[in-house]
Amino acid sequence: MSALEKKNRTPHHWIDLHTHTSGSDGTLSPLELVRHAVAQNVSIMAITDHDTVSGIKEVLPLLSDNEFKKIKLISGIEISAKYSGGTLHILGYGIDFDHQQLLQKLKAFQKIRRNRSIKIIEKLNQLGIAITSDQLAGQSSANESQGRPHIAQLLVKMGVVRDIEEAFNTYLARGKKAFVCKEVFSADEAIAMIHEASGIAVLAHPCTLNIQGEQFEEYLDSLIEFGLDGIEVYSPIHNEKQTQTYLTLANSKKLLISGGSDFHGNVKPDIQIGVCSLGKRIDSQLISAEIIERTL
Ligand code: AMP
Ligand code: FE
Ligand code: FE
Ligand code: ZN
């Protein structure tokens, strides 16, 4: 058998290292998410909720059950960080989710998120939309990290907009009528928080920084100086050219390579679990071993 034939016969280990649960703005509970991943033949998955580790903690005691034998989990987080021209999210893999300093900082962040929701609601009220904090509390009662998708879901339920996309495009996205910036950690703080909790820091969906070429490379270098370990090369929001660019940069700058779907359930209906790059699944062989080794 040739090496290629042998490789083709090796069973695939489909991987998804970027997923959200109801710990943040995903619509599936941690248990439902892991069940869904198993049903879709994902064999290695990271739960990477925005600014919380509550989802991992919830599902961890269940992993010894027979039904979860086929899947391995990596503890993760996605930390929002300061960046003016777009969105900067830093993924943390293999973090110690009992790390007290991390938990304290995240708790403070939950408060910042809730205060920001109140400001968004005030803006919506000024626009004549009768949405209340109590309604939002009901909508997001199961979510440790409150965010704009919860407000978007409410606006859909109230019939103010047709869908989540319209809620963002009309009211909630940057520059729209009810947008409120959230105070977040600086990039170096976010990376340091992940490292202090023994995690690997990876730049999530780099295209959302909205910079290309030399400008992107310079910014990436500044993150590397802060200690960035890797880059999410494979993401459904990257086109072929972007994927190739990020892969080349990862190799030349000796960054770890990661990939994930950014699955959120119903709030992002176009994204399917395990479908991480150009409409396809990705095999664990494409991902750096240092990340895969962090399975629980
Ligand atoms: P927040 O963390 O409150 O700033 O909200 C950011 C989250 O909103 C992202 O993680 C996405 O899940 C979601 N989001 C942002 N833009 C859109 C959009 N245009 N359509 C749907 N969801 C979005
Ligand atoms: Fe999200
Ligand atoms: Fe993100
Ligand atoms: Zn995400």
XYZ file of C-alpha atoms and ligand atoms in Angstrom:
322
model
C 0.000 0.000 0.000
C 1.401 3.439 -0.911
C 1.786 6.116 1.766
C -1.095 8.063 0.230
C -3.400 5.033 0.189
C -2.468 4.350 3.784
C -3.220 7.959 4.722
C -6.580 7.799 2.964
C -7.477 4.670 4.893
C -6.646 6.222 8.250
C -9.955 6.918 9.991
C -10.768 10.610 10.143
C -10.846 12.453 13.399
C -13.180 15.326 12.640
C -12.459 18.260 14.794
C -14.164 21.479 15.879
C -12.224 23.748 18.191
C -14.596 26.714 18.326
C -18.106 26.200 19.704
C -20.540 28.069 21.940
C -23.084 26.808 24.460
C -25.807 28.506 26.478
C -22.988 29.444 28.882
C -22.646 32.408 26.530
C -24.631 33.075 23.351
C -25.072 29.567 21.974
C -28.596 28.156 21.943
C -27.754 24.573 22.968
C -26.977 23.662 26.555
C -23.489 22.205 27.105
C -24.963 18.697 27.247
C -27.042 19.217 24.087
C -23.987 20.600 22.298
C -21.792 17.602 23.121
C -24.615 15.215 22.106
C -25.038 17.102 18.845
C -21.283 16.916 18.182
C -21.263 13.154 18.817
C -24.234 12.725 16.442
C -22.301 14.646 13.772
C -19.212 12.437 14.253
C -17.021 15.165 15.679
C -14.328 13.392 17.663
C -12.398 16.292 19.199
C -14.176 19.447 20.281
C -13.349 22.561 22.272
C -16.076 24.478 24.074
C -15.070 28.131 23.735
C -17.784 30.280 25.255
C -17.411 34.042 25.320
C -15.752 35.115 28.558
C -16.959 32.161 30.655
C -16.026 28.568 31.456
C -19.416 27.641 32.954
C -20.332 25.356 30.021
C -17.292 23.137 30.419
C -17.793 22.855 34.136
C -21.388 21.777 33.568
C -20.611 19.039 31.084
C -17.396 17.674 32.546
C -18.935 15.306 35.128
C -20.995 13.659 32.347
C -18.099 12.806 30.073
C -17.479 9.404 31.609
C -20.912 8.265 30.339
C -20.848 5.651 27.612
C -22.579 7.920 25.108
C -19.569 10.274 25.151
C -16.899 7.618 24.596
C -16.404 8.719 20.990
C -15.629 12.353 21.710
C -12.770 14.132 23.420
C -13.155 17.619 24.840
C -10.729 20.473 25.228
C -11.544 23.131 27.803
C -11.621 26.519 26.185
C -12.717 30.119 26.265
C -13.036 33.000 23.808
C -12.016 36.293 25.377
C -13.162 39.583 23.829
C -10.311 42.086 23.645
C -9.804 45.745 22.838
C -9.451 46.591 19.166
C -10.866 49.587 17.359
C -11.211 48.602 13.712
C -13.143 45.343 14.054
C -13.450 42.391 16.411
C -10.561 40.879 18.373
C -11.282 37.550 20.062
C -8.594 35.421 21.674
C -9.263 31.710 22.158
C -7.734 29.943 25.141
C -7.276 26.158 24.910
C -6.589 23.787 27.767
C -7.229 26.397 30.424
C -7.534 25.523 34.070
C -11.212 26.351 34.567
C -10.795 26.433 38.350
C -8.116 29.120 38.218
C -9.314 31.633 40.815
C -7.738 34.741 39.317
C -9.240 33.925 35.918
C -12.663 33.278 37.441
C -12.578 36.581 39.325
C -11.709 38.535 36.199
C -14.450 36.779 34.231
C -16.970 37.515 36.966
C -16.135 41.220 36.728
C -16.577 40.931 32.973
C -20.079 39.415 33.349
C -21.051 42.558 35.244
C -19.612 44.781 32.530
C -21.637 42.832 29.957
C -24.856 43.213 31.954
C -24.307 46.959 32.409
C -23.731 47.294 28.706
C -27.009 45.437 28.008
C -28.819 48.010 30.161
C -27.333 50.806 28.047
C -28.411 49.034 24.838
C -31.933 48.651 26.231
C -32.003 52.377 27.080
C -31.045 53.210 23.510
C -33.729 50.875 22.151
C -36.300 52.490 24.482
C -35.312 55.909 23.137
C -36.012 54.542 19.671
C -39.529 53.656 20.817
C -38.973 49.914 21.335
C -40.567 48.806 24.605
C -37.998 46.218 25.662
C -37.229 45.813 29.378
C -34.332 44.533 31.484
C -36.688 41.980 33.016
C -37.466 40.553 29.594
C -33.751 40.288 28.895
C -33.146 38.649 32.266
C -35.790 36.051 31.288
C -34.268 35.529 27.852
C -30.751 35.018 29.198
C -31.446 33.389 32.557
C -29.398 30.311 31.622
C -26.484 32.301 30.253
C -23.519 33.270 32.364
C -22.241 35.704 29.687
C -24.938 38.040 28.448
C -24.508 39.472 24.980
C -26.096 41.143 21.998
C -27.467 37.849 20.575
C -29.794 37.599 23.600
C -31.172 41.061 22.858
C -31.421 40.133 19.173
C -33.448 37.014 20.051
C -35.824 39.125 22.126
C -36.279 41.634 19.311
C -37.207 38.739 17.016
C -39.684 37.346 19.573
C -41.225 40.803 19.998
C -41.685 41.082 16.236
C -39.506 44.194 16.022
C -37.276 42.492 13.450
C -37.651 39.405 11.275
C -34.408 37.691 12.245
C -31.149 37.958 14.175
C -29.336 39.359 11.166
C -31.821 42.217 10.878
C -31.494 42.901 14.613
C -27.724 43.331 14.187
C -27.899 45.191 10.890
C -30.503 47.683 12.121
C -29.713 48.102 15.813
C -26.922 46.111 17.417
C -23.880 46.010 15.141
C -21.075 48.550 15.450
C -22.233 51.912 14.125
C -25.948 51.003 14.219
C -28.682 52.791 16.170
C -28.400 50.975 19.510
C -24.740 49.940 19.460
C -22.851 50.225 22.723
C -19.172 49.383 22.950
C -18.208 47.004 25.744
C -15.171 47.725 27.886
C -12.953 44.732 27.419
C -9.483 43.513 28.317
C -6.541 44.713 26.263
C -4.980 42.098 23.976
C -1.954 41.612 26.236
C -4.202 41.218 29.302
C -6.357 38.623 27.514
C -3.295 36.621 26.439
C -1.773 36.870 29.935
C -5.042 35.705 31.543
C -5.031 32.608 29.324
C -1.358 31.879 30.046
C -1.794 32.364 33.788
C -4.512 29.714 33.659
C -2.095 27.370 31.772
C -3.856 27.834 28.418
C -2.749 28.239 24.808
C -3.668 31.657 23.334
C -4.942 31.605 19.751
C -6.184 34.483 17.576
C -9.809 33.678 16.638
C -11.176 34.300 13.101
C -8.377 36.752 12.149
C -10.414 38.172 9.253
C -12.673 40.023 11.721
C -9.768 42.385 12.456
C -10.539 43.854 9.011
C -6.888 44.360 8.103
C -4.832 42.686 5.394
C -1.308 42.387 4.057
C 1.481 44.232 5.852
C -0.936 45.880 8.246
C -2.243 42.496 9.386
C 1.249 41.064 9.673
C 2.434 43.984 11.816
C -0.546 43.609 14.110
C -0.012 39.856 14.324
C 3.626 40.504 15.277
C 2.479 42.746 18.111
C 0.215 39.947 19.401
C 3.135 37.509 19.142
C 5.186 39.898 21.278
C 2.422 39.699 23.873
C 2.797 35.921 23.779
C 0.203 34.765 21.209
C 0.730 31.052 20.545
C -1.454 30.331 17.565
C -3.936 31.385 14.914
C -7.331 30.033 13.853
C -6.483 29.265 10.239
C -9.648 27.256 9.536
C -12.925 29.119 9.952
C -16.095 29.089 7.825
C -15.836 32.874 7.481
C -12.441 32.659 5.746
C -12.335 32.314 1.973
C -9.737 30.161 0.237
C -7.234 32.989 -0.151
C -7.532 34.053 3.473
C -7.159 30.463 4.662
C -3.983 30.090 2.626
C -2.609 33.434 3.858
C -3.189 32.544 7.515
C -1.666 29.098 6.991
C 1.457 30.569 5.385
C 1.803 33.125 8.191
C 1.293 30.444 10.852
C 4.111 28.402 9.332
C 6.501 31.315 8.825
C 5.915 32.729 12.308
C 5.885 29.320 13.994
C 2.364 29.778 15.300
C 0.152 26.850 16.240
C -2.673 26.094 13.815
C -6.272 25.785 14.939
C -9.702 25.613 13.366
C -13.351 25.626 14.302
C -16.854 26.379 13.103
C -17.861 29.022 15.697
C -21.082 27.050 16.096
C -23.764 28.953 18.069
C -26.906 26.881 17.334
C -30.020 28.739 16.118
C -28.601 32.254 16.412
C -26.213 31.459 13.566
C -28.291 28.992 11.540
C -25.868 28.867 8.602
C -23.090 27.392 10.712
C -22.991 23.649 11.272
C -20.965 21.899 13.893
C -17.772 20.388 12.495
C -17.977 22.316 9.212
C -14.955 24.506 9.750
C -13.426 25.497 6.433
C -14.758 26.208 2.939
C -17.885 24.149 3.553
C -15.911 21.111 4.677
C -14.948 19.254 7.807
C -11.363 19.332 8.999
C -9.304 16.413 10.200
C -7.208 16.558 13.362
C -4.078 16.142 11.228
C -4.471 19.760 10.095
C -4.344 21.030 13.671
C -1.185 21.463 15.756
C -0.498 18.527 18.069
C 0.195 20.911 20.992
C -3.506 21.875 20.914
C -4.869 18.350 20.396
C -2.793 17.155 23.351
C -4.896 19.351 25.608
C -7.921 17.026 25.503
C -9.376 16.397 28.956
P -21.240 40.623 22.225
O -20.343 39.571 22.796
O -22.362 40.965 23.108
O -20.493 41.825 21.735
O -21.915 39.970 20.936
C -21.097 39.414 19.967
C -21.723 38.153 19.429
O -22.822 38.520 18.616
C -20.806 37.388 18.512
O -20.066 36.458 19.221
C -21.762 36.689 17.609
O -22.196 35.516 18.220
C -22.941 37.622 17.534
N -22.989 38.432 16.304
C -22.234 39.507 15.989
N -22.596 40.023 14.797
C -23.628 39.239 14.342
C -24.442 39.236 13.189
N -24.292 40.164 12.233
N -25.367 38.277 13.082
C -25.539 37.349 14.059
N -24.810 37.298 15.158
C -23.863 38.226 15.319
Fe -20.956 34.715 19.863
Fe -15.587 35.168 18.064
Zn -16.900 32.330 18.823
